[in-house]
Amino acid sequence: MSWGTELWDQFDNLEKHTQWGIEVLEKYIKFVKERTEIEINYAKQLRNLSKKYQTKKNSKEEEESKYTSCKAFQNTLNEMNDYAGQHEVISENMTSQIMVDLTRCVQEFKQERKSHFHEGRKAQQHIETCWKQLEASKRRFERDCKEADRAQQYFEKMDADINVTKADVEKARQQAQIRHQMADDSKGDYSSVLLKFNREQHEHYHTHIPAIFQKLQDMEEKRIARMGESLKTYADIDRRVIPIIGKCLDGITKSAESINEKQDSQTVIEAFKSGFEPPGDIDFEDFTQSIKRTVSDTSLTNTRSEGKTDPKVPGKSRGKLWPFIKKNKLMSLLTSPHQPPPPPPASASTCAVPNGPQSPKQQKEPLSHRFNDFMTSKPKIHCFRSLKRGGATPEDFSNLPPEQRRKKLQQKVDELNKDIQKEIDQRDALTKMKDVYMKNPQMGDAASVTQKLVEIGNNIEKLRVEVHKFESWLAEVEGRLPVRNDNSRRQSGLYETQNAAPVNNCVQDRESPDGSYTEDQSQETEVKVTPTEFDDDFDDEEPLPTIGTCKALYPFDGENEGTISVTEGEVLNVIEEDKGDGWTRIRRNEDEEGYVPTSYIEVYLDKNAKGAKTYI
């Protein structure tokens, strides 16, 4: 079937149809373009989503990435990143293999269609011109025939009239002959034009128009075939990435299967294990013995100054003080009054209160009460960093528990060894460069390389010193090296050996952060802490900041341990607010501080100062 023979008279409809076909192709190109935009936007959103949940460097999440579940999640994010890349591939391939090619084809089809219809219009105009010539020749022949007929009739009329002269008759005869000759000429011209038109018309409808319409038909069929190929390419582009997407999904499945809950549980142990032993059992306190201790017998200051112990007391510790409490904080725990403060005197005069008000000497409350208070109190955070209160981390990580300290030191040693290896590799490269420069001076100056080698050598030496230092600390923690002697260790003055003096009643009332007690009722307790690396931090503690001032309303003798004497009207610095026990901690100078009853002073807190620090 051919458009040229079947649609020889549908020139206008074919023009509309071919225009519609090109518009369909352009619509398909627009569809593919919007699909590529969707794919690229989807890939971008997937990448942003993956990036949003990726582990950030130098953050807590980086430490958590050691768990298998976190690793599986990170692998899933990486696979999703590759998954997004496949959608970018879809967008790129559709753009290059469909959009670009079809856009070029559309332009070619438009140009070809324009050329064919221009040729068709030209042939149409030619046949119309031939038709006009035929019509003009026909009309001229018809007119000449009518003129010749009228001239013949006039001649016959003149010839029959006897009154007309012979000259007029001859003239009419000649005129009739001329008209007949013109009619014959018009007839011949009309016949010639008619033959030419018929020939042109036959060629137009059987040769020119079929050829043009055939070209249009071929163009339309090529357009349809090209669109079919593009649709197949559209499907193939998606199909080619399906195996890769399947691999991404297989990677996610493999990551999920790699999760090991037992290994993660073990990792938690390795991450948070402190290396300390659990606190021992608390000894029974026999309250049936009515032992009355005087202030002088139980004072921490007096017993320590005497430098001797009660021979009736066994030389072992009844409890363990938490080894991470720093000196001034522990001293605050040990020396702060645990009894309720005395009521203020009736008047400001010292005569109203004989012997001056002082913290009462009450018998220690039962252990069961203290233990219940401990169990019902807010859980304490057993983490040294919470006690550091903004202080800088020690270089030897002595603020950490032994196990965590060992890991940190090992990590630091590994990092330093990597830095040393980098410097050695750089030194080797520069050494080779120096040899080349010495053999070929025109390539560079060997002196400049020598200076750089000296700097690298110094850096390596510094790094090795650092490695030796951290390895020494690591060996000490692991027990490979002997413990430092007493002369090299800055021993805290708070901790004594088994021969140290017993602590006073205030110490008895204080519980260690891990919930154990330092003394029972029946016998004195001696605090014995084996010298460890944590003692180095005790001397570095900064004094508590001043948070305001106070004015003494009444005089206070401060005879008990942990208290300080004040005179009426004296102005002192407040370093710790009343925590609800009725005592306020004040400071007179850098070396003299203690507790006074809150009801004995008038406090003026500084609004800009930070709140009082707690110890645990």
PDB file of C-alpha atoms in Angstrom, residues 159-346:
ATOM      1  CA  ASP A 159     -23.571  38.975 -50.167  1.00  0.00           C
ATOM      2  CA  ALA A 160     -27.326  38.481 -50.325  1.00  0.00           C
ATOM      3  CA  ASP A 161     -28.134  42.165 -50.198  1.00  0.00           C
ATOM      4  CA  ILE A 162     -28.358  43.625 -53.764  1.00  0.00           C
ATOM      5  CA  ASN A 163     -28.003  47.109 -52.515  1.00  0.00           C
ATOM      6  CA  VAL A 164     -24.539  46.523 -51.064  1.00  0.00           C
ATOM      7  CA  THR A 165     -21.651  47.349 -53.257  1.00  0.00           C
ATOM      8  CA  LYS A 166     -19.238  44.739 -54.451  1.00  0.00           C
ATOM      9  CA  ALA A 167     -16.423  46.337 -52.456  1.00  0.00           C
ATOM     10  CA  ASP A 168     -18.335  45.979 -49.190  1.00  0.00           C
ATOM     11  CA  VAL A 169     -19.079  42.385 -49.939  1.00  0.00           C
ATOM     12  CA  GLU A 170     -15.416  41.683 -50.673  1.00  0.00           C
ATOM     13  CA  LYS A 171     -14.439  43.380 -47.474  1.00  0.00           C
ATOM     14  CA  ALA A 172     -16.881  41.296 -45.455  1.00  0.00           C
ATOM     15  CA  ARG A 173     -15.582  38.135 -47.145  1.00  0.00           C
ATOM     16  CA  GLN A 174     -11.985  38.966 -46.244  1.00  0.00           C
ATOM     17  CA  GLN A 175     -12.955  39.701 -42.664  1.00  0.00           C
ATOM     18  CA  ALA A 176     -14.695  36.357 -42.399  1.00  0.00           C
ATOM     19  CA  GLN A 177     -11.647  34.555 -43.739  1.00  0.00           C
ATOM     20  CA  ILE A 178      -9.429  36.313 -41.180  1.00  0.00           C
ATOM     21  CA  ARG A 179     -11.729  35.271 -38.361  1.00  0.00           C
ATOM     22  CA  HIS A 180     -11.777  31.685 -39.595  1.00  0.00           C
ATOM     23  CA  GLN A 181      -7.997  31.678 -39.694  1.00  0.00           C
ATOM     24  CA  MET A 182      -7.810  32.992 -36.139  1.00  0.00           C
ATOM     25  CA  ALA A 183     -10.228  30.334 -35.013  1.00  0.00           C
ATOM     26  CA  ASP A 184      -8.107  27.660 -36.673  1.00  0.00           C
ATOM     27  CA  ASP A 185      -5.006  29.040 -34.982  1.00  0.00           C
ATOM     28  CA  SER A 186      -6.749  29.117 -31.601  1.00  0.00           C
ATOM     29  CA  LYS A 187      -7.906  25.596 -32.171  1.00  0.00           C
ATOM     30  CA  GLY A 188      -4.381  24.431 -32.863  1.00  0.00           C
ATOM     31  CA  ASP A 189      -3.030  26.271 -29.818  1.00  0.00           C
ATOM     32  CA  TYR A 190      -5.786  24.890 -27.605  1.00  0.00           C
ATOM     33  CA  SER A 191      -5.106  21.401 -28.848  1.00  0.00           C
ATOM     34  CA  SER A 192      -1.408  21.773 -28.142  1.00  0.00           C
ATOM     35  CA  VAL A 193      -1.990  23.182 -24.647  1.00  0.00           C
ATOM     36  CA  LEU A 194      -4.493  20.451 -23.888  1.00  0.00           C
ATOM     37  CA  LEU A 195      -2.057  17.731 -24.856  1.00  0.00           C
ATOM     38  CA  LYS A 196       0.619  19.339 -22.725  1.00  0.00           C
ATOM     39  CA  PHE A 197      -1.721  19.663 -19.728  1.00  0.00           C
ATOM     40  CA  ASN A 198      -2.843  16.071 -19.980  1.00  0.00           C
ATOM     41  CA  ARG A 199       0.747  14.959 -20.050  1.00  0.00           C
ATOM     42  CA  GLU A 200       1.671  17.174 -17.096  1.00  0.00           C
ATOM     43  CA  GLN A 201      -1.366  16.080 -15.154  1.00  0.00           C
ATOM     44  CA  HIS A 202      -0.551  12.437 -15.734  1.00  0.00           C
ATOM     45  CA  GLU A 203       3.000  12.956 -14.564  1.00  0.00           C
ATOM     46  CA  HIS A 204       1.760  14.968 -11.582  1.00  0.00           C
ATOM     47  CA  TYR A 205      -0.667  12.347 -10.288  1.00  0.00           C
ATOM     48  CA  HIS A 206       1.223   9.257 -11.362  1.00  0.00           C
ATOM     49  CA  THR A 207       4.833  10.283 -10.940  1.00  0.00           C
ATOM     50  CA  HIS A 208       5.557  13.462  -8.958  1.00  0.00           C
ATOM     51  CA  ILE A 209       2.917  13.251  -6.221  1.00  0.00           C
ATOM     52  CA  PRO A 210       3.356   9.492  -5.627  1.00  0.00           C
ATOM     53  CA  ALA A 211       7.105   9.995  -5.317  1.00  0.00           C
ATOM     54  CA  ILE A 212       6.660  12.831  -2.823  1.00  0.00           C
ATOM     55  CA  PHE A 213       4.030  10.951  -0.853  1.00  0.00           C
ATOM     56  CA  GLN A 214       6.244   7.866  -0.859  1.00  0.00           C
ATOM     57  CA  LYS A 215       9.062   9.884   0.665  1.00  0.00           C
ATOM     58  CA  LEU A 216       6.662  11.186   3.306  1.00  0.00           C
ATOM     59  CA  GLN A 217       5.492   7.633   3.960  1.00  0.00           C
ATOM     60  CA  ASP A 218       9.082   6.439   4.338  1.00  0.00           C
ATOM     61  CA  MET A 219       9.801   9.324   6.706  1.00  0.00           C
ATOM     62  CA  GLU A 220       6.747   8.521   8.802  1.00  0.00           C
ATOM     63  CA  GLU A 221       7.600   4.834   8.956  1.00  0.00           C
ATOM     64  CA  LYS A 222      11.163   5.681   9.941  1.00  0.00           C
ATOM     65  CA  ARG A 223       9.843   7.946  12.691  1.00  0.00           C
ATOM     66  CA  ILE A 224       7.589   5.186  14.014  1.00  0.00           C
ATOM     67  CA  ALA A 225      10.411   2.646  13.880  1.00  0.00           C
ATOM     68  CA  ARG A 226      12.773   5.063  15.615  1.00  0.00           C
ATOM     69  CA  MET A 227      10.277   5.607  18.410  1.00  0.00           C
ATOM     70  CA  GLY A 228       9.905   1.857  18.820  1.00  0.00           C
ATOM     71  CA  GLU A 229      13.685   1.479  19.098  1.00  0.00           C
ATOM     72  CA  SER A 230      13.763   4.259  21.677  1.00  0.00           C
ATOM     73  CA  LEU A 231      11.091   2.542  23.755  1.00  0.00           C
ATOM     74  CA  LYS A 232      13.132  -0.640  23.644  1.00  0.00           C
ATOM     75  CA  THR A 233      16.246   1.307  24.656  1.00  0.00           C
ATOM     76  CA  TYR A 234      14.213   2.891  27.459  1.00  0.00           C
ATOM     77  CA  ALA A 235      13.460  -0.558  28.844  1.00  0.00           C
ATOM     78  CA  ASP A 236      17.004  -1.853  28.270  1.00  0.00           C
ATOM     79  CA  ILE A 237      18.533   1.054  30.196  1.00  0.00           C
ATOM     80  CA  ASP A 238      16.483   0.072  33.242  1.00  0.00           C
ATOM     81  CA  ARG A 239      17.160  -3.610  32.691  1.00  0.00           C
ATOM     82  CA  ARG A 240      20.945  -3.139  32.550  1.00  0.00           C
ATOM     83  CA  VAL A 241      21.092  -1.634  36.060  1.00  0.00           C
ATOM     84  CA  ILE A 242      18.827  -4.228  37.660  1.00  0.00           C
ATOM     85  CA  PRO A 243      21.712  -6.702  38.241  1.00  0.00           C
ATOM     86  CA  ILE A 244      23.801  -3.973  39.867  1.00  0.00           C
ATOM     87  CA  ILE A 245      20.858  -2.884  42.005  1.00  0.00           C
ATOM     88  CA  GLY A 246      20.419  -6.542  42.894  1.00  0.00           C
ATOM     89  CA  LYS A 247      24.052  -6.653  44.011  1.00  0.00           C
ATOM     90  CA  CYS A 248      23.444  -3.592  46.166  1.00  0.00           C
ATOM     91  CA  LEU A 249      20.458  -5.299  47.769  1.00  0.00           C
ATOM     92  CA  ASP A 250      22.526  -8.479  48.180  1.00  0.00           C
ATOM     93  CA  GLY A 251      25.169  -6.366  49.927  1.00  0.00           C
ATOM     94  CA  ILE A 252      22.542  -5.036  52.308  1.00  0.00           C
ATOM     95  CA  THR A 253      21.373  -8.595  52.984  1.00  0.00           C
ATOM     96  CA  LYS A 254      24.951  -9.716  53.560  1.00  0.00           C
ATOM     97  CA  SER A 255      25.484  -6.813  55.958  1.00  0.00           C
ATOM     98  CA  ALA A 256      22.368  -7.805  57.863  1.00  0.00           C
ATOM     99  CA  GLU A 257      23.597 -11.374  58.090  1.00  0.00           C
ATOM    100  CA  SER A 258      26.979 -10.171  59.376  1.00  0.00           C
ATOM    101  CA  ILE A 259      25.426  -8.738  62.549  1.00  0.00           C
ATOM    102  CA  ASN A 260      26.658 -10.668  65.562  1.00  0.00           C
ATOM    103  CA  GLU A 261      24.824  -9.861  68.748  1.00  0.00           C
ATOM    104  CA  LYS A 262      27.262 -11.836  70.890  1.00  0.00           C
ATOM    105  CA  GLN A 263      30.218  -9.956  69.443  1.00  0.00           C
ATOM    106  CA  ASP A 264      28.486  -6.624  70.074  1.00  0.00           C
ATOM    107  CA  SER A 265      27.859  -7.643  73.676  1.00  0.00           C
ATOM    108  CA  GLN A 266      31.535  -8.487  74.054  1.00  0.00           C
ATOM    109  CA  THR A 267      32.452  -5.154  72.463  1.00  0.00           C
ATOM    110  CA  VAL A 268      30.340  -3.382  75.110  1.00  0.00           C
ATOM    111  CA  ILE A 269      32.357  -5.178  77.778  1.00  0.00           C
ATOM    112  CA  GLU A 270      35.633  -4.130  76.150  1.00  0.00           C
ATOM    113  CA  ALA A 271      34.438  -0.547  75.744  1.00  0.00           C
ATOM    114  CA  PHE A 272      33.272   0.056  79.299  1.00  0.00           C
ATOM    115  CA  LYS A 273      35.225  -2.408  81.424  1.00  0.00           C
ATOM    116  CA  SER A 274      37.030  -0.452  84.160  1.00  0.00           C
ATOM    117  CA  GLY A 275      39.281  -3.195  85.517  1.00  0.00           C
ATOM    118  CA  PHE A 276      38.243  -2.594  89.135  1.00  0.00           C
ATOM    119  CA  GLU A 277      37.083  -5.287  91.472  1.00  0.00           C
ATOM    120  CA  PRO A 278      33.548  -5.058  92.919  1.00  0.00           C
ATOM    121  CA  PRO A 279      33.359  -3.683  96.463  1.00  0.00           C
ATOM    122  CA  GLY A 280      33.744  -6.201  99.261  1.00  0.00           C
ATOM    123  CA  ASP A 281      31.228  -7.134 101.918  1.00  0.00           C
ATOM    124  CA  ILE A 282      30.388  -4.618 104.609  1.00  0.00           C
ATOM    125  CA  ASP A 283      31.307  -5.798 108.084  1.00  0.00           C
ATOM    126  CA  PHE A 284      28.767  -5.997 110.824  1.00  0.00           C
ATOM    127  CA  GLU A 285      28.675  -3.055 113.215  1.00  0.00           C
ATOM    128  CA  ASP A 286      27.949  -3.986 116.787  1.00  0.00           C
ATOM    129  CA  PHE A 287      25.869  -1.197 118.317  1.00  0.00           C
ATOM    130  CA  THR A 288      25.676  -2.969 121.675  1.00  0.00           C
ATOM    131  CA  GLN A 289      29.047  -1.568 122.611  1.00  0.00           C
ATOM    132  CA  SER A 290      28.559   1.884 124.037  1.00  0.00           C
ATOM    133  CA  ILE A 291      31.835   3.430 123.069  1.00  0.00           C
ATOM    134  CA  LYS A 292      31.996   7.114 123.649  1.00  0.00           C
ATOM    135  CA  ARG A 293      34.626   8.909 121.695  1.00  0.00           C
ATOM    136  CA  THR A 294      35.766  12.399 122.467  1.00  0.00           C
ATOM    137  CA  VAL A 295      36.480  14.964 119.797  1.00  0.00           C
ATOM    138  CA  SER A 296      40.198  14.753 120.431  1.00  0.00           C
ATOM    139  CA  ASP A 297      40.171  10.951 120.085  1.00  0.00           C
ATOM    140  CA  THR A 298      38.254  10.881 116.835  1.00  0.00           C
ATOM    141  CA  SER A 299      39.520  14.009 115.127  1.00  0.00           C
ATOM    142  CA  LEU A 300      41.182  13.330 111.836  1.00  0.00           C
ATOM    143  CA  THR A 301      43.649  16.128 112.406  1.00  0.00           C
ATOM    144  CA  ASN A 302      44.669  14.995 115.896  1.00  0.00           C
ATOM    145  CA  THR A 303      45.049  11.332 115.054  1.00  0.00           C
ATOM    146  CA  ARG A 304      47.076  12.074 111.983  1.00  0.00           C
ATOM    147  CA  SER A 305      49.335  14.422 113.912  1.00  0.00           C
ATOM    148  CA  GLU A 306      49.932  11.724 116.515  1.00  0.00           C
ATOM    149  CA  GLY A 307      50.998   9.315 113.774  1.00  0.00           C
ATOM    150  CA  LYS A 308      49.890   6.155 115.687  1.00  0.00           C
ATOM    151  CA  THR A 309      46.998   3.783 115.749  1.00  0.00           C
ATOM    152  CA  ASP A 310      44.911   2.124 118.398  1.00  0.00           C
ATOM    153  CA  PRO A 311      46.497  -1.229 119.141  1.00  0.00           C
ATOM    154  CA  LYS A 312      43.045  -2.778 119.490  1.00  0.00           C
ATOM    155  CA  VAL A 313      42.166  -1.965 115.909  1.00  0.00           C
ATOM    156  CA  PRO A 314      43.166  -4.541 113.297  1.00  0.00           C
ATOM    157  CA  GLY A 315      45.448  -3.161 110.598  1.00  0.00           C
ATOM    158  CA  LYS A 316      43.106  -3.646 107.668  1.00  0.00           C
ATOM    159  CA  SER A 317      40.635  -1.449 105.822  1.00  0.00           C
ATOM    160  CA  ARG A 318      36.954  -2.015 106.447  1.00  0.00           C
ATOM    161  CA  GLY A 319      35.961  -0.395 103.164  1.00  0.00           C
ATOM    162  CA  LYS A 320      37.327   1.025  99.987  1.00  0.00           C
ATOM    163  CA  LEU A 321      37.262   4.680  99.123  1.00  0.00           C
ATOM    164  CA  TRP A 322      36.584   5.324  95.460  1.00  0.00           C
ATOM    165  CA  PRO A 323      40.054   5.801  93.927  1.00  0.00           C
ATOM    166  CA  PHE A 324      38.927   8.425  91.457  1.00  0.00           C
ATOM    167  CA  ILE A 325      37.790  11.133  93.892  1.00  0.00           C
ATOM    168  CA  LYS A 326      40.195  14.028  93.871  1.00  0.00           C
ATOM    169  CA  LYS A 327      41.822  15.396  96.987  1.00  0.00           C
ATOM    170  CA  ASN A 328      39.818  18.503  97.735  1.00  0.00           C
ATOM    171  CA  LYS A 329      36.573  16.809  96.746  1.00  0.00           C
ATOM    172  CA  LEU A 330      37.312  13.818  98.921  1.00  0.00           C
ATOM    173  CA  MET A 331      38.377  16.099 101.751  1.00  0.00           C
ATOM    174  CA  SER A 332      35.086  17.880 101.369  1.00  0.00           C
ATOM    175  CA  LEU A 333      33.291  14.556 101.653  1.00  0.00           C
ATOM    176  CA  LEU A 334      35.323  13.545 104.680  1.00  0.00           C
ATOM    177  CA  THR A 335      35.421  16.799 106.572  1.00  0.00           C
ATOM    178  CA  SER A 336      32.057  18.397 105.882  1.00  0.00           C
ATOM    179  CA  PRO A 337      29.759  18.200 108.925  1.00  0.00           C
ATOM    180  CA  HIS A 338      27.224  15.435 108.672  1.00  0.00           C
ATOM    181  CA  GLN A 339      25.199  16.454 111.738  1.00  0.00           C
ATOM    182  CA  PRO A 340      22.383  18.995 111.578  1.00  0.00           C
ATOM    183  CA  PRO A 341      23.577  22.537 112.316  1.00  0.00           C
ATOM    184  CA  PRO A 342      22.867  24.127 115.703  1.00  0.00           C
ATOM    185  CA  PRO A 343      20.018  26.626 115.965  1.00  0.00           C
ATOM    186  CA  PRO A 344      21.021  30.292 115.946  1.00  0.00           C
ATOM    187  CA  PRO A 345      21.400  31.944 119.350  1.00  0.00           C
ATOM    188  CA  ALA A 346      18.654  34.070 120.774  1.00  0.00           C
TER     189      ALA A 346
END
